[in-house]
């Protein structure tokens, strides 16, 4: 029986499935990543590893894993893995697409509404005892109804966000590296250039993965092109945004507000200026965090490991 590394604590019902096919080394903490030195040491005998975005799979990790057959990544994105290098080592890489699409889209729209209607700010206003009377423009926010919404990244999550926005009769435009005719026909989404998206959107929702093309896409020049009343939402990857440029844009009134589920550094540094801004809402990377969805993500990782160790093709391979 092979050795299977699991780098975060997950429910026993999943560990029991893995124990039926191998010896499991579990990092028994749900909140703290497995230390790098411990991870590298564990890889020396591993035939499979179940990882999260916290684990970096690079040349050092792969050279430490002579028996590794599969890396099961509990995420859709895989920018934490050098996929081509893993394939060069004859290691299968898998991810967890599809199962988290709808849940992440729900979070994206929830975050958009929370920022637009100043929900977090309003809750604090009540909790701090500031609610003394009524005023015509007390905590007045922005309407999503019939707004112009630009989606950057029209993959499955982008399309799921767009479907929900149709209920608000939003005017949807999108930018993607390639056109999605199905989104245009089914959702009435308009394909536009990145500049057009920036200049014309009341809301910009980023759902894009991190690639060489998307890294730092939202920089100083991008924020300068947005409407001063624009709201920026990021549920994609933190490094798609130049955070210093975002902070400057908020401070200087270049944009109205932002909502972020992902950041360049996670967890966030408590000295990050975004935490002191009333017009910035930060949540801790909870896009797929519903109980049902997290169960499905973990089960998909387990199923992929079981299949590969049995000499079969995985359900969701990442192609190099």
mmCIF file of C-alpha atoms in Angstrom:
data_model
loop_
_atom_site.group_PDB
_atom_site.id
_atom_site.type_symbol
_atom_site.label_atom_id
_atom_site.label_comp_id
_atom_site.label_asym_id
_atom_site.label_seq_id
_atom_site.Cartn_x
_atom_site.Cartn_y
_atom_site.Cartn_z
ATOM 1 C CA UNK A 1 0.000 0.000 0.000
ATOM 2 C CA UNK A 2 1.219 3.471 -0.878
ATOM 3 C CA UNK A 3 1.511 6.553 1.295
ATOM 4 C CA UNK A 4 -0.994 9.385 0.855
ATOM 5 C CA UNK A 5 -0.291 12.857 2.224
ATOM 6 C CA UNK A 6 -3.242 15.065 3.204
ATOM 7 C CA UNK A 7 -2.067 18.589 4.013
ATOM 8 C CA UNK A 8 -5.177 19.857 5.834
ATOM 9 C CA UNK A 9 -7.529 18.296 8.330
ATOM 10 C CA UNK A 10 -10.667 17.051 6.575
ATOM 11 C CA UNK A 11 -13.616 15.045 7.926
ATOM 12 C CA UNK A 12 -12.950 11.445 8.952
ATOM 13 C CA UNK A 13 -15.351 10.085 6.322
ATOM 14 C CA UNK A 14 -12.874 11.107 3.627
ATOM 15 C CA UNK A 15 -9.766 9.922 5.457
ATOM 16 C CA UNK A 16 -11.383 6.529 5.943
ATOM 17 C CA UNK A 17 -11.764 6.169 2.169
ATOM 18 C CA UNK A 18 -8.080 6.902 1.661
ATOM 19 C CA UNK A 19 -7.021 4.576 4.458
ATOM 20 C CA UNK A 20 -8.705 1.751 2.538
ATOM 21 C CA UNK A 21 -6.133 2.158 -0.256
ATOM 22 C CA UNK A 22 -3.014 3.381 1.518
ATOM 23 C CA UNK A 23 -1.281 4.732 4.599
ATOM 24 C CA UNK A 24 -2.425 8.286 5.275
ATOM 25 C CA UNK A 25 -0.187 10.985 6.726
ATOM 26 C CA UNK A 26 -2.569 13.749 7.790
ATOM 27 C CA UNK A 27 -1.582 17.242 8.847
ATOM 28 C CA UNK A 28 -4.157 17.458 11.611
ATOM 29 C CA UNK A 29 -4.930 21.183 11.413
ATOM 30 C CA UNK A 30 -7.664 22.785 9.348
ATOM 31 C CA UNK A 31 -6.389 26.359 9.632
ATOM 32 C CA UNK A 32 -2.587 26.196 9.491
ATOM 33 C CA UNK A 33 -0.745 24.876 6.419
ATOM 34 C CA UNK A 34 1.570 21.909 6.733
ATOM 35 C CA UNK A 35 5.085 23.313 7.303
ATOM 36 C CA UNK A 36 7.185 23.239 4.154
ATOM 37 C CA UNK A 37 9.969 21.116 5.658
ATOM 38 C CA UNK A 38 7.487 18.559 6.941
ATOM 39 C CA UNK A 39 5.737 18.495 3.570
ATOM 40 C CA UNK A 40 8.976 17.905 1.676
ATOM 41 C CA UNK A 41 9.979 15.162 4.074
ATOM 42 C CA UNK A 42 6.592 13.442 3.725
ATOM 43 C CA UNK A 43 6.855 13.551 -0.076
ATOM 44 C CA UNK A 44 9.901 11.279 0.005
ATOM 45 C CA UNK A 45 7.678 8.199 0.447
ATOM 46 C CA UNK A 46 4.385 9.463 -0.948
ATOM 47 C CA UNK A 47 2.529 7.966 -3.888
ATOM 48 C CA UNK A 48 -0.253 10.575 -3.704
ATOM 49 C CA UNK A 49 -0.805 13.965 -2.129
ATOM 50 C CA UNK A 50 -4.001 15.862 -1.407
ATOM 51 C CA UNK A 51 -3.078 19.546 -1.246
ATOM 52 C CA UNK A 52 -4.613 23.010 -1.086
ATOM 53 C CA UNK A 53 -3.473 26.283 -2.634
ATOM 54 C CA UNK A 54 -1.094 26.749 0.309
ATOM 55 C CA UNK A 55 1.276 24.082 -0.985
ATOM 56 C CA UNK A 56 3.700 25.076 -3.711
ATOM 57 C CA UNK A 57 4.594 22.269 -6.093
ATOM 58 C CA UNK A 58 7.870 23.310 -7.669
ATOM 59 C CA UNK A 59 11.168 21.720 -8.648
ATOM 60 C CA UNK A 60 12.184 21.260 -5.013
ATOM 61 C CA UNK A 61 8.945 19.476 -4.130
ATOM 62 C CA UNK A 62 8.959 17.250 -7.192
ATOM 63 C CA UNK A 63 12.584 16.226 -6.716
ATOM 64 C CA UNK A 64 11.674 15.238 -3.146
ATOM 65 C CA UNK A 65 8.905 12.908 -4.407
ATOM 66 C CA UNK A 66 10.392 10.004 -6.405
ATOM 67 C CA UNK A 67 7.317 7.776 -5.975
ATOM 68 C CA UNK A 68 4.571 10.363 -6.455
ATOM 69 C CA UNK A 69 1.839 9.452 -8.941
ATOM 70 C CA UNK A 70 -0.835 12.097 -8.362
ATOM 71 C CA UNK A 71 -1.238 15.609 -6.979
ATOM 72 C CA UNK A 72 -4.897 16.278 -6.128
ATOM 73 C CA UNK A 73 -5.389 20.036 -5.752
ATOM 74 C CA UNK A 74 -8.456 21.116 -3.776
ATOM 75 C CA UNK A 75 -9.191 24.110 -5.993
ATOM 76 C CA UNK A 76 -10.127 25.001 -9.542
ATOM 77 C CA UNK A 77 -7.023 27.113 -10.027
ATOM 78 C CA UNK A 78 -3.608 25.481 -10.035
ATOM 79 C CA UNK A 79 -1.170 28.396 -10.132
ATOM 80 C CA UNK A 80 0.479 26.826 -7.050
ATOM 81 C CA UNK A 81 1.641 23.901 -9.210
ATOM 82 C CA UNK A 82 4.221 23.778 -11.980
ATOM 83 C CA UNK A 83 1.995 21.504 -14.056
ATOM 84 C CA UNK A 84 4.393 20.953 -16.931
ATOM 85 C CA UNK A 85 7.195 20.043 -14.559
ATOM 86 C CA UNK A 86 4.896 17.614 -12.747
ATOM 87 C CA UNK A 87 4.015 15.990 -16.059
ATOM 88 C CA UNK A 88 7.723 15.752 -16.890
ATOM 89 C CA UNK A 89 8.002 13.673 -13.706
ATOM 90 C CA UNK A 90 5.085 11.503 -14.937
ATOM 91 C CA UNK A 91 2.826 12.794 -12.164
ATOM 92 C CA UNK A 92 -0.893 13.324 -12.736
ATOM 93 C CA UNK A 93 -2.292 16.674 -11.586
ATOM 94 C CA UNK A 94 -6.000 17.089 -10.846
ATOM 95 C CA UNK A 95 -8.211 19.941 -9.715
ATOM 96 C CA UNK A 96 -11.843 20.425 -8.655
ATOM 97 C CA UNK A 97 -13.719 22.224 -11.445
ATOM 98 C CA UNK A 98 -17.489 22.475 -11.872
ATOM 99 C CA UNK A 99 -18.467 21.432 -8.334
ATOM 100 C CA UNK A 100 -17.814 24.902 -6.926
ATOM 101 C CA UNK A 101 -19.029 27.044 -9.824
ATOM 102 C CA UNK A 102 -22.490 27.941 -8.536
ATOM 103 C CA UNK A 103 -21.395 28.466 -4.935
ATOM 104 C CA UNK A 104 -18.579 30.792 -5.950
ATOM 105 C CA UNK A 105 -20.928 32.746 -8.207
ATOM 106 C CA UNK A 106 -23.327 33.183 -5.292
ATOM 107 C CA UNK A 107 -20.507 34.604 -3.189
ATOM 108 C CA UNK A 108 -19.537 36.953 -6.003
ATOM 109 C CA UNK A 109 -23.016 38.414 -6.275
ATOM 110 C CA UNK A 110 -23.395 38.514 -2.475
ATOM 111 C CA UNK A 111 -20.132 40.449 -2.184
ATOM 112 C CA UNK A 112 -21.205 42.801 -4.968
ATOM 113 C CA UNK A 113 -24.479 43.586 -3.212
ATOM 114 C CA UNK A 114 -22.768 43.935 0.172
ATOM 115 C CA UNK A 115 -20.393 46.552 -1.203
ATOM 116 C CA UNK A 116 -23.016 48.338 -3.288
ATOM 117 C CA UNK A 117 -25.496 48.636 -0.414
ATOM 118 C CA UNK A 118 -22.771 49.242 2.207
ATOM 119 C CA UNK A 119 -23.969 46.319 4.315
ATOM 120 C CA UNK A 120 -20.776 45.865 6.354
ATOM 121 C CA UNK A 121 -20.500 49.577 7.016
ATOM 122 C CA UNK A 122 -24.176 49.735 7.997
ATOM 123 C CA UNK A 123 -23.870 46.794 10.404
ATOM 124 C CA UNK A 124 -20.913 48.455 12.120
ATOM 125 C CA UNK A 125 -22.879 51.707 12.268
ATOM 126 C CA UNK A 126 -25.590 49.946 14.272
ATOM 127 C CA UNK A 127 -23.183 47.954 16.470
ATOM 128 C CA UNK A 128 -21.211 51.087 17.379
ATOM 129 C CA UNK A 129 -24.355 52.895 18.542
ATOM 130 C CA UNK A 130 -24.301 55.534 15.802
ATOM 131 C CA UNK A 131 -27.877 54.892 14.677
ATOM 132 C CA UNK A 132 -29.630 57.790 16.379
ATOM 133 C CA UNK A 133 -32.066 58.978 13.727
ATOM 134 C CA UNK A 134 -33.024 58.768 10.060
ATOM 135 C CA UNK A 135 -31.620 60.790 7.184
ATOM 136 C CA UNK A 136 -32.576 60.846 3.500
ATOM 137 C CA UNK A 137 -29.107 59.698 2.402
ATOM 138 C CA UNK A 138 -28.043 57.678 5.434
ATOM 139 C CA UNK A 139 -25.602 55.034 4.120
ATOM 140 C CA UNK A 140 -26.984 55.450 0.602
ATOM 141 C CA UNK A 141 -25.375 53.021 -1.816
ATOM 142 C CA UNK A 142 -25.520 51.929 -5.440
ATOM 143 C CA UNK A 143 -28.148 49.984 -7.381
ATOM 144 C CA UNK A 144 -27.242 46.742 -9.113
ATOM 145 C CA UNK A 145 -30.637 46.827 -10.852
ATOM 146 C CA UNK A 146 -30.146 47.719 -14.528
ATOM 147 C CA UNK A 147 -26.509 48.642 -13.907
ATOM 148 C CA UNK A 148 -23.755 48.127 -16.454
ATOM 149 C CA UNK A 149 -21.740 45.173 -15.205
ATOM 150 C CA UNK A 150 -18.431 44.138 -16.726
ATOM 151 C CA UNK A 151 -17.186 40.597 -16.114
ATOM 152 C CA UNK A 152 -13.483 39.982 -16.570
ATOM 153 C CA UNK A 153 -13.117 36.259 -17.240
ATOM 154 C CA UNK A 154 -16.136 34.557 -18.818
ATOM 155 C CA UNK A 155 -15.392 31.000 -17.764
ATOM 156 C CA UNK A 156 -17.891 28.815 -15.934
ATOM 157 C CA UNK A 157 -17.907 31.032 -12.841
ATOM 158 C CA UNK A 158 -18.211 34.187 -14.940
ATOM 159 C CA UNK A 159 -21.198 32.707 -16.766
ATOM 160 C CA UNK A 160 -22.794 31.648 -13.472
ATOM 161 C CA UNK A 161 -22.399 35.209 -12.170
ATOM 162 C CA UNK A 162 -23.940 36.558 -15.378
ATOM 163 C CA UNK A 163 -26.961 34.242 -15.040
ATOM 164 C CA UNK A 164 -27.655 35.648 -11.602
ATOM 165 C CA UNK A 165 -27.219 39.223 -12.790
ATOM 166 C CA UNK A 166 -29.962 38.733 -15.362
ATOM 167 C CA UNK A 167 -32.374 38.705 -12.437
ATOM 168 C CA UNK A 168 -31.318 42.288 -11.781
ATOM 169 C CA UNK A 169 -31.842 43.171 -15.451
ATOM 170 C CA UNK A 170 -28.189 44.142 -15.554
ATOM 171 C CA UNK A 171 -26.547 45.107 -18.826
ATOM 172 C CA UNK A 172 -23.707 42.615 -19.030
ATOM 173 C CA UNK A 173 -20.489 43.038 -20.963
ATOM 174 C CA UNK A 174 -17.408 40.875 -20.678
ATOM 175 C CA UNK A 175 -13.797 40.574 -21.656
ATOM 176 C CA UNK A 176 -12.021 37.270 -22.051
ATOM 177 C CA UNK A 177 -9.036 36.019 -24.005
ATOM 178 C CA UNK A 178 -11.555 34.430 -26.389
ATOM 179 C CA UNK A 179 -15.219 35.063 -27.143
ATOM 180 C CA UNK A 180 -17.938 32.856 -25.672
ATOM 181 C CA UNK A 181 -20.785 32.874 -28.170
ATOM 182 C CA UNK A 182 -22.905 30.739 -25.838
ATOM 183 C CA UNK A 183 -22.738 33.453 -23.160
ATOM 184 C CA UNK A 184 -23.692 36.063 -25.711
ATOM 185 C CA UNK A 185 -26.668 34.081 -27.010
ATOM 186 C CA UNK A 186 -27.945 32.731 -23.688
ATOM 187 C CA UNK A 187 -27.191 35.676 -21.416
ATOM 188 C CA UNK A 188 -27.155 38.639 -23.755
ATOM 189 C CA UNK A 189 -23.568 39.395 -22.717
ATOM 190 C CA UNK A 190 -21.646 41.768 -24.969
ATOM 191 C CA UNK A 191 -18.017 40.989 -25.797
ATOM 192 C CA UNK A 192 -15.876 44.149 -25.496
ATOM 193 C CA UNK A 193 -12.239 45.166 -25.288
ATOM 194 C CA UNK A 194 -10.619 45.469 -21.870
ATOM 195 C CA UNK A 195 -10.517 49.261 -22.189
ATOM 196 C CA UNK A 196 -14.218 49.406 -23.050
ATOM 197 C CA UNK A 197 -14.998 47.215 -20.042
ATOM 198 C CA UNK A 198 -13.037 49.533 -17.761
ATOM 199 C CA UNK A 199 -14.509 52.764 -19.085
ATOM 200 C CA UNK A 200 -18.171 51.771 -19.242
ATOM 201 C CA UNK A 201 -18.860 49.481 -16.277
ATOM 202 C CA UNK A 202 -20.649 50.538 -13.102
ATOM 203 C CA UNK A 203 -19.459 47.270 -11.574
ATOM 204 C CA UNK A 204 -16.462 45.188 -12.617
ATOM 205 C CA UNK A 205 -16.397 41.605 -11.385
ATOM 206 C CA UNK A 206 -13.144 39.713 -11.861
ATOM 207 C CA UNK A 207 -13.471 35.927 -12.012
ATOM 208 C CA UNK A 208 -10.290 35.290 -13.999
ATOM 209 C CA UNK A 209 -7.601 32.750 -13.106
ATOM 210 C CA UNK A 210 -3.998 33.810 -12.614
ATOM 211 C CA UNK A 211 -1.955 33.506 -15.800
ATOM 212 C CA UNK A 212 0.920 35.421 -17.359
ATOM 213 C CA UNK A 213 -1.701 37.443 -19.238
ATOM 214 C CA UNK A 214 -3.851 38.272 -16.205
ATOM 215 C CA UNK A 215 -1.139 38.957 -13.612
ATOM 216 C CA UNK A 216 -1.359 42.599 -12.463
ATOM 217 C CA UNK A 217 -4.023 43.218 -15.106
ATOM 218 C CA UNK A 218 -5.777 45.664 -12.802
ATOM 219 C CA UNK A 219 -2.961 48.166 -12.354
ATOM 220 C CA UNK A 220 -2.740 51.935 -11.959
ATOM 221 C CA UNK A 221 -3.647 52.539 -15.591
ATOM 222 C CA UNK A 222 -6.641 50.224 -15.404
ATOM 223 C CA UNK A 223 -8.114 51.847 -12.297
ATOM 224 C CA UNK A 224 -7.560 55.294 -13.812
ATOM 225 C CA UNK A 225 -9.817 54.340 -16.731
ATOM 226 C CA UNK A 226 -12.727 53.244 -14.537
ATOM 227 C CA UNK A 227 -15.677 55.406 -13.621
ATOM 228 C CA UNK A 228 -15.286 57.277 -10.337
ATOM 229 C CA UNK A 229 -18.552 55.617 -9.242
ATOM 230 C CA UNK A 230 -17.344 52.125 -10.181
ATOM 231 C CA UNK A 231 -17.253 49.187 -7.790
ATOM 232 C CA UNK A 232 -14.521 46.581 -8.268
ATOM 233 C CA UNK A 233 -15.064 42.988 -7.131
ATOM 234 C CA UNK A 234 -12.425 40.243 -7.233
ATOM 235 C CA UNK A 235 -13.305 36.573 -6.728
ATOM 236 C CA UNK A 236 -10.624 35.315 -9.127
ATOM 237 C CA UNK A 237 -7.026 35.453 -7.903
ATOM 238 C CA UNK A 238 -5.324 38.097 -5.779
ATOM 239 C CA UNK A 239 -2.312 38.586 -8.034
ATOM 240 C CA UNK A 240 -4.570 39.717 -10.885
ATOM 241 C CA UNK A 241 -4.662 43.017 -8.990
ATOM 242 C CA UNK A 242 -1.859 45.449 -8.201
ATOM 243 C CA UNK A 243 -2.967 46.089 -4.620
ATOM 244 C CA UNK A 244 -0.960 49.287 -4.206
ATOM 245 C CA UNK A 245 -2.693 50.675 -7.275
ATOM 246 C CA UNK A 246 -6.074 49.613 -5.866
ATOM 247 C CA UNK A 247 -5.333 51.282 -2.524
ATOM 248 C CA UNK A 248 -4.342 54.491 -4.309
ATOM 249 C CA UNK A 249 -7.473 54.360 -6.471
ATOM 250 C CA UNK A 250 -9.685 54.072 -3.391
ATOM 251 C CA UNK A 251 -7.831 56.778 -1.480
ATOM 252 C CA UNK A 252 -7.863 59.196 -4.402
ATOM 253 C CA UNK A 253 -11.502 58.575 -5.321
ATOM 254 C CA UNK A 254 -10.678 57.066 -8.708
ATOM 255 C CA UNK A 255 -13.194 54.311 -7.933
ATOM 256 C CA UNK A 256 -16.036 54.197 -5.412
ATOM 257 C CA UNK A 257 -15.414 50.928 -3.559
ATOM 258 C CA UNK A 258 -14.156 47.354 -3.774
ATOM 259 C CA UNK A 259 -14.958 43.880 -2.490
ATOM 260 C CA UNK A 260 -12.247 41.223 -2.353
ATOM 261 C CA UNK A 261 -12.467 37.505 -1.646
ATOM 262 C CA UNK A 262 -8.866 36.972 -2.760
ATOM 263 C CA UNK A 263 -5.655 38.867 -2.061
ATOM 264 C CA UNK A 264 -2.009 38.716 -3.072
ATOM 265 C CA UNK A 265 -1.042 37.690 0.442
ATOM 266 C CA UNK A 266 -3.339 35.289 2.265
ATOM 267 C CA UNK A 267 -4.080 35.588 5.104
ATOM 268 C CA UNK A 268 -3.988 39.353 4.852
ATOM 269 C CA UNK A 269 -1.314 41.325 6.681
ATOM 270 C CA UNK A 270 -3.163 43.179 9.451
ATOM 271 C CA UNK A 271 -1.194 46.301 8.508
ATOM 272 C CA UNK A 272 -2.696 46.281 5.013
ATOM 273 C CA UNK A 273 -4.326 49.715 4.453
ATOM 274 C CA UNK A 274 -7.373 48.060 2.869
ATOM 275 C CA UNK A 275 -8.502 46.955 6.330
ATOM 276 C CA UNK A 276 -8.952 50.563 7.445
ATOM 277 C CA UNK A 277 -11.024 51.641 4.452
ATOM 278 C CA UNK A 278 -14.782 51.913 4.837
ATOM 279 C CA UNK A 279 -15.198 51.437 1.100
ATOM 280 C CA UNK A 280 -13.323 48.114 1.015
ATOM 281 C CA UNK A 281 -14.940 44.833 2.047
ATOM 282 C CA UNK A 282 -12.542 41.926 2.568
ATOM 283 C CA UNK A 283 -13.621 38.320 3.117
ATOM 284 C CA UNK A 284 -11.251 35.356 3.702
ATOM 285 C CA UNK A 285 -11.303 33.448 0.387
ATOM 286 C CA UNK A 286 -14.699 31.852 1.016
ATOM 287 C CA UNK A 287 -15.929 31.712 -2.576
ATOM 288 C CA UNK A 288 -16.620 27.985 -2.490
ATOM 289 C CA UNK A 289 -17.305 27.791 1.232
ATOM 290 C CA UNK A 290 -20.619 26.050 1.521
ATOM 291 C CA UNK A 291 -20.728 22.726 3.351
ATOM 292 C CA UNK A 292 -22.120 20.848 0.358
ATOM 293 C CA UNK A 293 -19.567 22.292 -2.058
ATOM 294 C CA UNK A 294 -16.555 21.723 0.175
ATOM 295 C CA UNK A 295 -17.685 18.115 0.669
ATOM 296 C CA UNK A 296 -17.895 17.699 -3.104
ATOM 297 C CA UNK A 297 -14.443 19.215 -3.621
ATOM 298 C CA UNK A 298 -12.851 16.898 -1.080
ATOM 299 C CA UNK A 299 -14.666 13.863 -2.468
ATOM 300 C CA UNK A 300 -13.477 14.692 -5.974
ATOM 301 C CA UNK A 301 -9.879 14.832 -4.734
ATOM 302 C CA UNK A 302 -10.335 11.473 -3.003
ATOM 303 C CA UNK A 303 -11.924 9.920 -6.099
ATOM 304 C CA UNK A 304 -9.095 11.141 -8.315
ATOM 305 C CA UNK A 305 -6.502 9.648 -5.963
ATOM 306 C CA UNK A 306 -8.348 6.316 -5.809
ATOM 307 C CA UNK A 307 -8.568 6.096 -9.592
ATOM 308 C CA UNK A 308 -4.948 6.990 -10.323
ATOM 309 C CA UNK A 309 -3.547 4.648 -7.671
ATOM 310 C CA UNK A 310 -5.720 1.901 -9.214
ATOM 311 C CA UNK A 311 -4.100 2.549 -12.586
ATOM 312 C CA UNK A 312 -7.124 4.341 -14.057
ATOM 313 C CA UNK A 313 -7.651 7.793 -15.550
ATOM 314 C CA UNK A 314 -8.692 10.558 -13.130
ATOM 315 C CA UNK A 315 -12.006 12.375 -13.386
ATOM 316 C CA UNK A 316 -10.573 15.902 -13.649
ATOM 317 C CA UNK A 317 -6.998 15.941 -14.949
ATOM 318 C CA UNK A 318 -5.173 19.221 -15.459
ATOM 319 C CA UNK A 319 -3.639 19.229 -18.917
ATOM 320 C CA UNK A 320 -0.202 20.709 -19.435
#
